[in-house]
CSV table of C-alpha atoms in Angstrom, one decimal:
chain,number,residue,atom,x,y,z
A,24,MET,CA,50.4,4.7,-3.2
A,25,ILE,CA,47.0,3.1,-4.0
A,26,SER,CA,47.2,0.5,-6.7
A,27,PRO,CA,44.8,0.6,-9.7
A,28,THR,CA,43.2,-2.6,-8.4
A,29,HIS,CA,42.4,-1.0,-5.0
A,30,ASN,CA,41.1,2.1,-6.8
A,31,ARG,CA,38.8,0.0,-8.9
A,32,LEU,CA,37.6,-1.8,-5.9
A,33,ALA,CA,36.8,1.4,-4.1
A,34,VAL,CA,34.9,2.7,-7.1
A,35,ALA,CA,32.9,-0.6,-7.3
A,36,TYR,CA,32.0,-0.3,-3.6
A,37,THR,CA,30.9,3.3,-4.1
A,38,LYS,CA,28.7,2.4,-7.0
A,39,ALA,CA,27.2,-0.6,-5.1
A,40,GLU,CA,26.4,1.7,-2.2
A,41,GLU,CA,24.7,4.2,-4.5
A,42,ASN,CA,22.6,1.4,-6.0
A,43,SER,CA,21.7,-0.2,-2.7
A,44,ILE,CA,18.7,2.1,-2.3
A,45,LEU,CA,17.2,1.3,-5.7
A,46,VAL,CA,14.2,-1.0,-5.5
A,47,SER,CA,12.0,-2.6,-8.2
A,48,THR,CA,8.4,-1.5,-8.3
A,49,LEU,CA,5.2,-2.5,-10.2
A,50,VAL,CA,2.9,0.4,-11.1
A,51,ASP,CA,-0.7,-0.6,-11.8
A,52,LEU,CA,-2.1,2.2,-13.8
A,53,GLU,CA,-5.7,1.2,-13.2
A,54,GLY,CA,-5.4,-0.4,-9.7
A,55,GLY,CA,-5.8,2.4,-7.4
A,56,SER,CA,-8.9,4.3,-6.3
A,57,ASN,CA,-10.1,7.5,-8.0
A,58,ASN,CA,-8.2,6.4,-11.2
A,59,GLN,CA,-4.9,6.9,-9.4
A,60,PRO,CA,-2.0,4.4,-10.1
A,61,LYS,CA,-1.3,1.8,-7.4
A,62,VAL,CA,2.4,1.3,-6.6
A,63,TYR,CA,3.8,-2.0,-5.3
A,64,THR,CA,7.4,-2.6,-4.1
A,65,VAL,CA,8.9,-5.9,-5.2
A,66,LEU,CA,10.1,-7.9,-2.2
A,67,ASP,CA,12.9,-10.5,-2.0
A,68,ASP,CA,10.4,-13.3,-1.1
A,69,GLY,CA,8.6,-12.9,-4.4
A,70,GLY,CA,5.7,-11.0,-2.8
A,71,LEU,CA,4.8,-7.3,-3.0
A,72,CYS,CA,4.4,-4.5,-0.6
A,73,SER,CA,1.4,-2.2,-1.2
A,74,ASN,CA,2.5,0.4,1.5
A,75,PRO,CA,2.9,3.8,-0.2
A,76,GLU,CA,5.4,4.7,2.6
A,77,TRP,CA,7.6,1.6,2.1
A,78,ALA,CA,10.9,3.5,2.5
A,79,THR,CA,10.0,4.6,6.0
A,80,CYS,CA,8.1,1.5,7.1
A,81,PRO,CA,9.2,0.4,10.7
A,82,VAL,CA,8.4,-3.3,10.1
A,83,ARG,CA,10.2,-3.8,6.8
A,84,MET,CA,12.0,-6.9,8.1
A,85,ALA,CA,8.7,-8.5,9.1
A,86,CYS,CA,6.8,-8.0,5.8
A,87,LYS,CA,4.9,-11.3,5.9
A,88,LYS,CA,3.1,-10.2,9.1
A,89,CYS,CA,2.2,-6.7,7.7
A,90,GLN,CA,-1.2,-5.8,6.4
A,91,PHE,CA,0.4,-4.3,3.3
A,92,HIS,CA,2.1,-7.6,2.3
A,93,VAL,CA,0.9,-9.2,-1.0
A,94,SER,CA,1.6,-12.9,-1.2
A,95,MET,CA,3.6,-14.4,-4.0
A,96,ASP,CA,0.5,-16.0,-5.6
A,97,VAL,CA,-1.4,-12.7,-5.7
A,98,ALA,CA,1.7,-10.9,-6.8
A,99,ARG,CA,1.8,-13.1,-9.9
A,100,VAL,CA,-1.8,-12.1,-10.7
A,101,VAL,CA,-1.0,-8.4,-10.2
A,102,ALA,CA,2.2,-8.6,-12.4
A,103,ALA,CA,0.2,-10.3,-15.2
A,104,ARG,CA,-2.3,-7.5,-15.6
A,105,LYS,CA,-2.0,-5.5,-18.8
A,106,SER,CA,-2.2,-2.2,-16.9
A,107,VAL,CA,1.0,-3.0,-14.8
A,108,ARG,CA,4.4,-1.6,-15.7
A,109,ARG,CA,7.6,-2.7,-14.1
A,110,MET,CA,10.0,0.0,-13.0
A,111,PRO,CA,13.6,-1.2,-12.2
């Protein structure tokens, strides 16, 4: 028989797995071309990724070398814009 503690642990792992694919993004409503919003993915190093295909990017572990990487200093400027909304 599974104890309630083990059951709660299993539920917690299941919820953590479901949430593991969620990422934070910044949406700049005026940042893109042709009045289209520009979406940035928030990275662990404090920078941003401007690649619209971030989820399927083959170099996701080497972001700093990628042309779509936005450094931490520039990311702060982008995040401070009034037209930017943060999506958790």
